[in-house]
XYZ file of C-alpha atoms in Angstrom:
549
model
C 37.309 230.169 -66.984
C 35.506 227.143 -65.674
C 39.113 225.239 -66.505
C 40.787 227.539 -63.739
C 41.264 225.765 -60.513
C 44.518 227.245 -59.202
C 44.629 230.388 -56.837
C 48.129 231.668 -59.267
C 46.103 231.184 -62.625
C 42.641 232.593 -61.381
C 45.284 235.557 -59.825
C 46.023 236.276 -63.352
C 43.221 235.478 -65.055
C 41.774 239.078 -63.170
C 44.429 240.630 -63.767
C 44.385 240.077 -67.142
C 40.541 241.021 -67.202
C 40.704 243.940 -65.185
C 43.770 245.509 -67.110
C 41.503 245.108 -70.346
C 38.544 247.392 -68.440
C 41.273 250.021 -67.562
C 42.474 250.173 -70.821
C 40.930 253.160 -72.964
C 41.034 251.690 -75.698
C 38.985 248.755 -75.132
C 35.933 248.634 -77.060
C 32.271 249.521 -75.122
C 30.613 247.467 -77.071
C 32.613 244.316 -76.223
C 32.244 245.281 -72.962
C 28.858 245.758 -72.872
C 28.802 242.171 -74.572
C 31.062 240.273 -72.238
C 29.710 242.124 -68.817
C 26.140 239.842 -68.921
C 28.634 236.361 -68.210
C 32.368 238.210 -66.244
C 30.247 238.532 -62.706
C 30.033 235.045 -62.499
C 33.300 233.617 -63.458
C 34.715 236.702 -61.318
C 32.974 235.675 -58.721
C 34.138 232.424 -59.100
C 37.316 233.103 -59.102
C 37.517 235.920 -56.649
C 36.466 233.228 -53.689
C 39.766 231.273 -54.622
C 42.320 233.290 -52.241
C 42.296 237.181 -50.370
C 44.419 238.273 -53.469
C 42.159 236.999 -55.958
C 39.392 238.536 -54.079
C 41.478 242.165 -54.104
C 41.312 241.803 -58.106
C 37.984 240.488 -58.612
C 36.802 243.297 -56.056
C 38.044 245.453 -58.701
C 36.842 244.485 -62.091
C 33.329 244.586 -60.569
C 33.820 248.114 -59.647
C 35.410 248.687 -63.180
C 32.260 246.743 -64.564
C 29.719 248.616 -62.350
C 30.889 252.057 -63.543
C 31.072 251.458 -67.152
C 27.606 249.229 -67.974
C 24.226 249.566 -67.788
C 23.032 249.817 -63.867
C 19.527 247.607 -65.129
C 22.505 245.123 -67.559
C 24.848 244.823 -64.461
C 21.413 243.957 -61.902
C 20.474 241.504 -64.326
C 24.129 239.859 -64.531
C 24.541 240.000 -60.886
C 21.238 237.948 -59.564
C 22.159 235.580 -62.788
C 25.175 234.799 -61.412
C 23.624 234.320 -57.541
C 21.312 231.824 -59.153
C 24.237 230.046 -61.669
C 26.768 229.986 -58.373
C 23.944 228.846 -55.499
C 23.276 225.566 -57.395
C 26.854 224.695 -57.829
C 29.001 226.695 -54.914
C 29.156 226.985 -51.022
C 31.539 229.299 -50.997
C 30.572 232.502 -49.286
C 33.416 234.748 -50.437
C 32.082 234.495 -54.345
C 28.496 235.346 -53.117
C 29.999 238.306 -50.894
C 31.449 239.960 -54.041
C 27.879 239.715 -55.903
C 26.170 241.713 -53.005
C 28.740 243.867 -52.796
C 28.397 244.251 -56.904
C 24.631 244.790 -56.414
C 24.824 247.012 -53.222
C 27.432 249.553 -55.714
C 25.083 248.995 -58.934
C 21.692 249.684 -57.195
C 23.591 253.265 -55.821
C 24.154 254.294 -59.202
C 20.407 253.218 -60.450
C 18.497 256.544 -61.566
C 14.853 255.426 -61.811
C 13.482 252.033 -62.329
C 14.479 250.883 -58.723
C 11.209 249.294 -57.741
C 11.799 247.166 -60.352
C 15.081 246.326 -60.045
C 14.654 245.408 -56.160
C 11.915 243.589 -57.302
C 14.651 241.470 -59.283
C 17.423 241.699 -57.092
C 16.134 240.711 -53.491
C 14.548 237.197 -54.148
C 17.496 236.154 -55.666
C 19.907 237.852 -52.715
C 17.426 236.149 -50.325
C 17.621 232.816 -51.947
C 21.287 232.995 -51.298
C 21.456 233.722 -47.831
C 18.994 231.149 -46.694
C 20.662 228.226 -48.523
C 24.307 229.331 -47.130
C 23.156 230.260 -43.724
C 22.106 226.760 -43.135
C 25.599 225.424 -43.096
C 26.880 227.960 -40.535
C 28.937 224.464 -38.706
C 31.222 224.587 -42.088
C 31.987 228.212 -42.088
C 31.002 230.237 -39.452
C 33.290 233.286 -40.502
C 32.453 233.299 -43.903
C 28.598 233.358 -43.476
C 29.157 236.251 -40.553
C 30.615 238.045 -43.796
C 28.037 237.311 -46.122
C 25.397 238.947 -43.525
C 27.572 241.898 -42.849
C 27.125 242.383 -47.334
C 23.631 241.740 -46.793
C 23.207 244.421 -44.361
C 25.244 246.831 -46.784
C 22.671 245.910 -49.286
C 19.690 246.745 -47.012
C 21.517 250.386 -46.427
C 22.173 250.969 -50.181
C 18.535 250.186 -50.517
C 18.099 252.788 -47.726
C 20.317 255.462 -49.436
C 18.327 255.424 -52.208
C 14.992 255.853 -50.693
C 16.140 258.859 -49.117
C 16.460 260.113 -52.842
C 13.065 259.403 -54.109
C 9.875 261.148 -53.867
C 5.753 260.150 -53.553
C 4.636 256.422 -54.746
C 7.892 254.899 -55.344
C 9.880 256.085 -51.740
C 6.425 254.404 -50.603
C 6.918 250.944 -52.342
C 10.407 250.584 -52.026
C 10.122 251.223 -48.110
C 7.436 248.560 -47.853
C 9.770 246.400 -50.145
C 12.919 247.290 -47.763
C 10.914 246.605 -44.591
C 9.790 242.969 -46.016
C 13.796 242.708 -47.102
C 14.715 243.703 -43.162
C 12.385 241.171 -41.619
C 13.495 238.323 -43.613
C 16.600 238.825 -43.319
C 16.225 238.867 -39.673
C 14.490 235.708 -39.417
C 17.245 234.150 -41.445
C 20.229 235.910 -39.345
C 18.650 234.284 -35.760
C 17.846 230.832 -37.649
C 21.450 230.601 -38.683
C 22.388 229.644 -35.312
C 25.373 232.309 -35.165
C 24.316 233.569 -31.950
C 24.595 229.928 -30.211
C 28.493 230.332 -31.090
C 29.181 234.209 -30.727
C 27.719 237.323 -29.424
C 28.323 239.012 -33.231
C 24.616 237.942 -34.047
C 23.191 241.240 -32.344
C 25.856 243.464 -34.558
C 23.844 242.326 -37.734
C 20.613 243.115 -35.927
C 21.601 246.543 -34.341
C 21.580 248.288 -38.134
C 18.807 246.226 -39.625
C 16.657 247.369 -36.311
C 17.855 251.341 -37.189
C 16.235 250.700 -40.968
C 13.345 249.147 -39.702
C 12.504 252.520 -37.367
C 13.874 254.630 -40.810
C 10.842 252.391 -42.740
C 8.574 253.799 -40.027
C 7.561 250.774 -38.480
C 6.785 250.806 -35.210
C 7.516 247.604 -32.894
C 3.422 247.811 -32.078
C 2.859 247.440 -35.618
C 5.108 244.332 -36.367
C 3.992 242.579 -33.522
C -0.040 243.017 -34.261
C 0.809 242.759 -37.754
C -0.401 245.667 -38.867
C 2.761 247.301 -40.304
C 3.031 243.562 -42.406
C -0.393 243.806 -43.607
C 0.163 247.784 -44.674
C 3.721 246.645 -46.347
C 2.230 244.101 -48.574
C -1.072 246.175 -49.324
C 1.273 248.804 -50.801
C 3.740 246.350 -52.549
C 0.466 244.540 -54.095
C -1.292 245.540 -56.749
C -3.117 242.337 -58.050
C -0.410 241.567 -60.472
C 0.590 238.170 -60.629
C 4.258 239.065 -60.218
C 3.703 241.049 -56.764
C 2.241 237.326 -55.477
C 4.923 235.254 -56.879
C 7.763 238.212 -55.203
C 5.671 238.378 -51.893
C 6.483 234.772 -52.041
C 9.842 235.831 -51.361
C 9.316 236.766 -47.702
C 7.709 233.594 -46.394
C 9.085 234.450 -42.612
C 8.352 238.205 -42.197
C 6.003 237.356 -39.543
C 8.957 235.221 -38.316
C 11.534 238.024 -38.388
C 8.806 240.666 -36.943
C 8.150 238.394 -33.711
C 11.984 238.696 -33.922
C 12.291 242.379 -34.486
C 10.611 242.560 -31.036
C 12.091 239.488 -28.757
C 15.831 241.060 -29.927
C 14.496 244.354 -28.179
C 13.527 242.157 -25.122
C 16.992 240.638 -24.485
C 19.053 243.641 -25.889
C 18.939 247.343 -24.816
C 21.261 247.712 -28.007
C 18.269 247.068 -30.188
C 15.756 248.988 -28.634
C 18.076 252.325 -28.967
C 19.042 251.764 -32.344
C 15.049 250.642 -33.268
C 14.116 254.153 -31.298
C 11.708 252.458 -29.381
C 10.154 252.635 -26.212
C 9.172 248.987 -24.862
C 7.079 250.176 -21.628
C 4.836 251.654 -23.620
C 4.753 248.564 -26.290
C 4.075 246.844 -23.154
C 1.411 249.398 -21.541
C -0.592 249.166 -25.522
C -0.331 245.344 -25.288
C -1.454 245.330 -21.457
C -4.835 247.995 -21.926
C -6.256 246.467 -24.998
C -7.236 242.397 -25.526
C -7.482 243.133 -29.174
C -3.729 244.086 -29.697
C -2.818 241.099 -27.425
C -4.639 238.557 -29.461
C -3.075 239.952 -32.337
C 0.183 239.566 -31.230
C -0.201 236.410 -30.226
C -1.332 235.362 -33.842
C 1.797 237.009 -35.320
C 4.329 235.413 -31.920
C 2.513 231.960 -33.210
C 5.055 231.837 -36.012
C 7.945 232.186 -33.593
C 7.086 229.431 -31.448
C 5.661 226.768 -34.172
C 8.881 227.408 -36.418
C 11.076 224.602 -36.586
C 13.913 226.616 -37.917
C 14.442 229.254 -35.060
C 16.234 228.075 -31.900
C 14.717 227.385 -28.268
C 16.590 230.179 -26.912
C 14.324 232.691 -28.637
C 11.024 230.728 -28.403
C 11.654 230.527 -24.715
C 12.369 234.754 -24.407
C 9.105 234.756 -26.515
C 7.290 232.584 -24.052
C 8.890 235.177 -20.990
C 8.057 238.316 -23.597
C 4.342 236.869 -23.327
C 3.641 236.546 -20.067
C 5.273 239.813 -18.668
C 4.856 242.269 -21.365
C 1.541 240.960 -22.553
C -0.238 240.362 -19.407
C 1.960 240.431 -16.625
C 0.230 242.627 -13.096
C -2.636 244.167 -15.541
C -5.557 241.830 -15.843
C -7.035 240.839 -18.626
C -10.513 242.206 -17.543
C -8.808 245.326 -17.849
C -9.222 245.344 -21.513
C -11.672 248.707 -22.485
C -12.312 246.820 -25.984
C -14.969 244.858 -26.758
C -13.792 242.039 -29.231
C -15.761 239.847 -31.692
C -13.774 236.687 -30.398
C -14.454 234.776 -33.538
C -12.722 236.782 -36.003
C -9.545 235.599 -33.565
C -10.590 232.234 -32.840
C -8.175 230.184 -35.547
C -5.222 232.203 -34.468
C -5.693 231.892 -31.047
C -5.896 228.241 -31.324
C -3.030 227.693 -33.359
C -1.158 229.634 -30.668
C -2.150 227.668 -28.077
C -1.066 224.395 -30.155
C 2.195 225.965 -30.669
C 2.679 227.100 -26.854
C 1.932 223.283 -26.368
C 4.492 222.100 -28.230
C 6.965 223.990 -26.344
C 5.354 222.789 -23.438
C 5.972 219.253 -24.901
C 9.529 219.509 -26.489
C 11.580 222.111 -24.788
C 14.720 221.051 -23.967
C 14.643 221.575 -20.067
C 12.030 221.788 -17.110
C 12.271 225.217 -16.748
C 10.865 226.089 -20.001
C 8.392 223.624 -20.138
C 7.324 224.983 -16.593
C 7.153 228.930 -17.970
C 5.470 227.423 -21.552
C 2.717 226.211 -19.475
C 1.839 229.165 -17.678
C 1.816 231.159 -20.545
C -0.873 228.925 -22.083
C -2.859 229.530 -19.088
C -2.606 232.990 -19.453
C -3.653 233.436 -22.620
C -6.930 230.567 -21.902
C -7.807 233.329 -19.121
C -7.622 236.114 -21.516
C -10.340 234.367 -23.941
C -14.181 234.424 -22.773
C -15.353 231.573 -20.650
C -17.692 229.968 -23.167
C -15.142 230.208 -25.814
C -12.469 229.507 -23.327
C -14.421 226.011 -23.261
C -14.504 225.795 -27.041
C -10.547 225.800 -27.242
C -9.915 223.362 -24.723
C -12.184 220.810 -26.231
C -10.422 221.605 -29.350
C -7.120 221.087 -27.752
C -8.511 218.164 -26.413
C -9.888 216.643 -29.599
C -6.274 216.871 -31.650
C -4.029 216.931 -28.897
C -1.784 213.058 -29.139
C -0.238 213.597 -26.385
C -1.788 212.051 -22.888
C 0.030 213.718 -20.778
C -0.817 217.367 -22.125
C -4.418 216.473 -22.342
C -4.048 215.748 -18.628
C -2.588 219.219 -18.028
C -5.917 220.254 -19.898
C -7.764 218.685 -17.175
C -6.403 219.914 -14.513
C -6.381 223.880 -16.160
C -10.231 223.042 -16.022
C -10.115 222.171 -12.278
C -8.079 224.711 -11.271
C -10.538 227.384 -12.903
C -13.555 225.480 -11.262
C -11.985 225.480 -7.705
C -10.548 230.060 -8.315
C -14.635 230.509 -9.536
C -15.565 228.391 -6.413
C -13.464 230.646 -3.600
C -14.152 233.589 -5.550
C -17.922 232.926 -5.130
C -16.787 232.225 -1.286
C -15.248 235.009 -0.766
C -18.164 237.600 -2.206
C -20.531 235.161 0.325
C -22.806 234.897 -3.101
C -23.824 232.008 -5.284
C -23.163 231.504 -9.017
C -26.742 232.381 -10.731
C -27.502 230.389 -13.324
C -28.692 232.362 -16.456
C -29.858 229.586 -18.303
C -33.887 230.036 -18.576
C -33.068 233.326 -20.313
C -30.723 231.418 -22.575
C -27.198 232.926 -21.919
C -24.596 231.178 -21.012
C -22.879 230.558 -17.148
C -19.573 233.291 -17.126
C -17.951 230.627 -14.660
C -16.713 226.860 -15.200
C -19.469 225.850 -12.613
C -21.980 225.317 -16.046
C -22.989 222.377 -17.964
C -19.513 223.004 -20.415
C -17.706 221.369 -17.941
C -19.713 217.875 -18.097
C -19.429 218.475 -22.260
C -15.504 218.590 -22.088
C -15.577 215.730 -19.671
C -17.570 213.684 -21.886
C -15.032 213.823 -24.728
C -12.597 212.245 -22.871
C -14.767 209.407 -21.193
C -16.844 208.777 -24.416
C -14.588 209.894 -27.068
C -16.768 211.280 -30.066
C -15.042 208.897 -32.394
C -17.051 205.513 -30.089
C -16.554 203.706 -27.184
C -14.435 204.218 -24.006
C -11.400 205.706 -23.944
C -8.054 203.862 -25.307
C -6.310 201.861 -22.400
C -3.663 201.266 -21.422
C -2.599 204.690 -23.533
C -4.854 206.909 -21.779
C -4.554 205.392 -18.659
C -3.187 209.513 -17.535
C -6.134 211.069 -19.438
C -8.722 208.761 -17.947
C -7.352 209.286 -13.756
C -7.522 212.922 -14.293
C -10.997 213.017 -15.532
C -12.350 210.779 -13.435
C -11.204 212.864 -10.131
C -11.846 216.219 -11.817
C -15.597 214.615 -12.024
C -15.443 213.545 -8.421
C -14.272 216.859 -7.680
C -17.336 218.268 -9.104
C -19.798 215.945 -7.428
C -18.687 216.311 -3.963
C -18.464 219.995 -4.310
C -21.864 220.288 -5.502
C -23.292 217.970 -3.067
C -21.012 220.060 -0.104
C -22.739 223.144 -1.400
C -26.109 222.239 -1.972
C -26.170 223.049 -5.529
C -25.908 221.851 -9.165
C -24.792 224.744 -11.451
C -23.176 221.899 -14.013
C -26.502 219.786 -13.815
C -24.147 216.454 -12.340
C -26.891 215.811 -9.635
C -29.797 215.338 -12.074
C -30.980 212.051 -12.262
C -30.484 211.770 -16.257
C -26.863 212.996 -15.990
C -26.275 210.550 -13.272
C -28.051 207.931 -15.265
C -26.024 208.924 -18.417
C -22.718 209.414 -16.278
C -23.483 205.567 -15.221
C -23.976 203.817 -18.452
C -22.222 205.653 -21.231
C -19.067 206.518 -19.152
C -18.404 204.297 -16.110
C -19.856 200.875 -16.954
C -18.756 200.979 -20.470
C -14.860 202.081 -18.874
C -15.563 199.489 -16.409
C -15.752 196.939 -18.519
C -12.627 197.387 -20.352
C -10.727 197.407 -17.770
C -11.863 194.213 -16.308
C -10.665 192.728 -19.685
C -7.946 193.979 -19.699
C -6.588 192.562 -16.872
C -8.442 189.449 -17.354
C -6.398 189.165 -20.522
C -3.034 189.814 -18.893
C -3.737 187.737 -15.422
C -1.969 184.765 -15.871
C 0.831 186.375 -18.307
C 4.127 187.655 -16.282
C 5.693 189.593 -18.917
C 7.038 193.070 -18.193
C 4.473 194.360 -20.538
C 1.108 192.727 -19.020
C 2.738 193.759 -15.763
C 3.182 196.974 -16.668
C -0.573 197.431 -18.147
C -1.885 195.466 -15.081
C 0.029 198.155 -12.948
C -1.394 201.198 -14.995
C -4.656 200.151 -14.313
C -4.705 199.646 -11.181
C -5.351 203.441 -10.171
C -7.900 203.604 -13.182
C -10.037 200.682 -11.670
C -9.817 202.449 -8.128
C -10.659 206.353 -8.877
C -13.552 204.396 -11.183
C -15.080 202.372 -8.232
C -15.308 205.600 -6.576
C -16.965 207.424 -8.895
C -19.235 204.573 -9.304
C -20.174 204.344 -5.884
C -20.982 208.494 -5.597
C -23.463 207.999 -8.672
C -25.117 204.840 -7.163
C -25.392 206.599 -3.510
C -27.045 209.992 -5.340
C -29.347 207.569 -7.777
């Protein structure tokens, strides 16, 4: 078989193999014997030309009907494996699914297990073809449509099957769904035709047949129930949950293809108003979303389109008009601290690398958003975080202006109610506003770095004007209102302000410059120009501290 190259000889080759499976006489036994090695070479074969593909469609019907269901699984996801080290061709991998969507039909018990088998390898395939969608868009388009006629032979047979088992294969079928969904989006299909939504229309209908709700997926819950019913501390349920490394992917997904698509949402059953009313009443649900739309927007195999309708899902459906005091839960904000962190860092990067302004523009409000949704001492927490690991200047700028922009809305809001922030600090709680002593701490990491001396110039040159006015800001509105809720009019933080940020920043920059005075290269220029506003927003600041000393 392996010698056949020809469309004419493979032609006859399955003829000649499927007129020796018709024939009564043929022994069982021989066919039991060579049925473990013909899926492959049919396979093989069958991708060669449509009339090859008629044949070879055959024999595995012929072969699925007269073997073992749990031989035929076995000799199917062998020959996935053999052909997805050594073939691109998706018309040999389409006859395998269909082979395994027929055999898995006729299956009378055991089915757990054999999906258990089956689906890795199935999922294996799809990944490694779907990434070359550029070389053969229609043939990958067909793959999916198999894969999806896998998922509803999978669903057939659940609708058979009573108690523990219906139970575990659902969860397994709702892991296979999610996965595949993930995979379907990342194969860039829907950047070349609208067909994309077809394959997610019917995997959306089995995910509302699993009973998974689109409040589950996107707080995780219905993931963490799926995987506490497939798991029962055997090592082979870890290595087969390995399987599904982007269900958390493909639920974000299940739920942004509702978004953009009232197709979806009817065949999903779904109501989104009221996904969006849950989200909106309750800060717990949000912040669990937001650690299960993290995956989404860090993934580096999903494309901007759908990280930017997350970013719009987030911001109207999570928040939009209700505020986030509305919340009637009380949450332990530490048990969601990491997540909500590592959402923020990937909201950032979209802030950072998305491909136009517009984007970038709704990326960043979004992160504010969710920074107003977390406490105000915690709030401060993140952004020094953000701060501390962030390598980009010009986001840790943004930072600094989020912070000034909450300082002057707590300001007008204290305006406005003709009342002064109270201090609670002799009874030791913390100030709910920005006007407290946080404000000085998160200044102080970026004009005495934690790691030693003043700030990097000319790199930080952004980082370093921003902080500087946001702490003028603060001094002249304390000193306007007669008050000191950060502490910046005390004589030690003055004193402290003087010689561990200013004279220390000072003196950098004057050597700097005094390096690159007599040079008139476009670089020294260039650093000589950057530090030019530095010096002047730093003589200010200067000069306040001296005047209140």
């Amino acid at each position: 078989m392996d010698s056949i190259d020809g469309a004419d000889e493979a032609f006859g080759a399955l003829s000649f193999i499927h007129g020796f499976l018709s024939d009564p006489s043929s022994n069982q036994m021989v066919i039991d014997a060579i049925s473990l090695e013909l899926p492959k070479a049919v396979a093989k074969l069958g991708g060669l030309s449509g009339e090859c593909r008629e044949v070879a469609e055959s024999v595995i019907d012929r072969l699925v009907s007269m073997c073992s269901p749990r031989d035929m699984v076995t000799a199917i996801c062998d020959a996935l494996s053999s052909l997805s080290e050594a073939s691109r061709v998706p018309a040999s991998f389409c006859l395998l699914f269909m082979g395994f969507s027929k055999v898995f039909s006729c299956m009378q018990r055991h089915h757990v297990k054999q999906a258990k088998v089956g689906i890795p390898v199935i999922l294996k395939v799809i990944s490694v073809i779907s990434s070359e969608v550029d070389e053969n868009e229609d043939g990958i388009q067909e793959l999916l449509d198999e894969a999806v006629k896998v998922v509803c032979s999978i669903q057939e047979v659940c609708q058979n099957l009573v108690e523990k088992n219906k139970e575990e294969l659902l969860a397994i079928l709702g892991l296979f769904v999610l996965q595949i969904m993930a995979l379907v989006t990342s194969s860039g299909l829907d950047n070349k035709t609208s067909n994309c939504v077809s394959f997610v229309i019917p995997l959306s209908h089995v995910l509302h047949y699993c009973g998974l709700s689109y409040l589950g997926l996107i707080t995780g819950c219905s993931i963490d129930a799926m995987t506490g019913i497939i798991c029962q501390g055997l090592e082979e349920d870890d290595e087969f949950l390995n399987s599904f490394p982007c269900v958390k992917v493909g639920a974000s997904l299940a739920v942004i293809w509702a978004y953009i698509s009232p197709e979806v949402v009817k065949a999903a059953m779904e109501d989104m108003e009221n996904l969006k009313y849950n989200l909106q009443k309750s800060r717990t649900k949000r912040w669990q979303a937001l650690g299960i739309l993290r995956y989404l927007l860090s993934s580096i195999d999903q494309p901007w389109k759908f990280k930017h309708h997350c970013i719009e899902f987030l911001s109207s459906n999570m928040y939009g008009s209700i505020c986030p005091e509305s919340s009637v839960d009380h949450v332990d904000f530490s048990s969601f601290m990491p997540s909500l962190y590592s959402t923020l860092q990937a909201v950032q990067r979209c802030i950072i690398y998305a491909p136009d302004g517009e984007q970038r523009k709704k990326a960043f409000s979004a992160l504010k958003q969710v920074l107003l949704d977390v406490p105000t001492h915690e709030r401060f927490d993140i952004l020094k975080a953000l701060v501390t690991n962030s390598n980009s200047p010009s986001m840790v700028a943004l930072l600094i202006d989020i912070v000034k922009e909450q300082l002057l809305t707590d300001y007008q809001k204290s305006s406005q109610r003709k009342e002064k922030i109270k201090l609670l600090e002799s009874n030791g709680n913390s100030n709910p506003s920005f006007w407290s002593r946080n404000t000085l701490e998160f200044l102080e990491l970026i004009l005495k770095p934690p790691k030693g001396g003043p700030p990097s110039l000319p790199e930080q040159s952004e980082v370093v004007i921003a902080a500087l006015n946001l702490y003028r800001f603060i001094l002249i509105t304390e000193l306007t209102g007669n008050t000191n809720y950060t502490g910046i009019l005390s004589k030690e933080i003055l004193r402290k302000a003087y010689s561990e940020w200013f004279l220390p920043l000072k003196m950098l920059v004057s050597g700097i410059q005094a390096e690159n005075e007599n040079d008139i290269s476009d670089l020294s220029i260039t650093t000589v120009c950057s530090l030019n506003p530095v010096q002047f927003v730093l003589h200010r600041c200067i000069e306040l501290v001296e005047e209140n000393l």
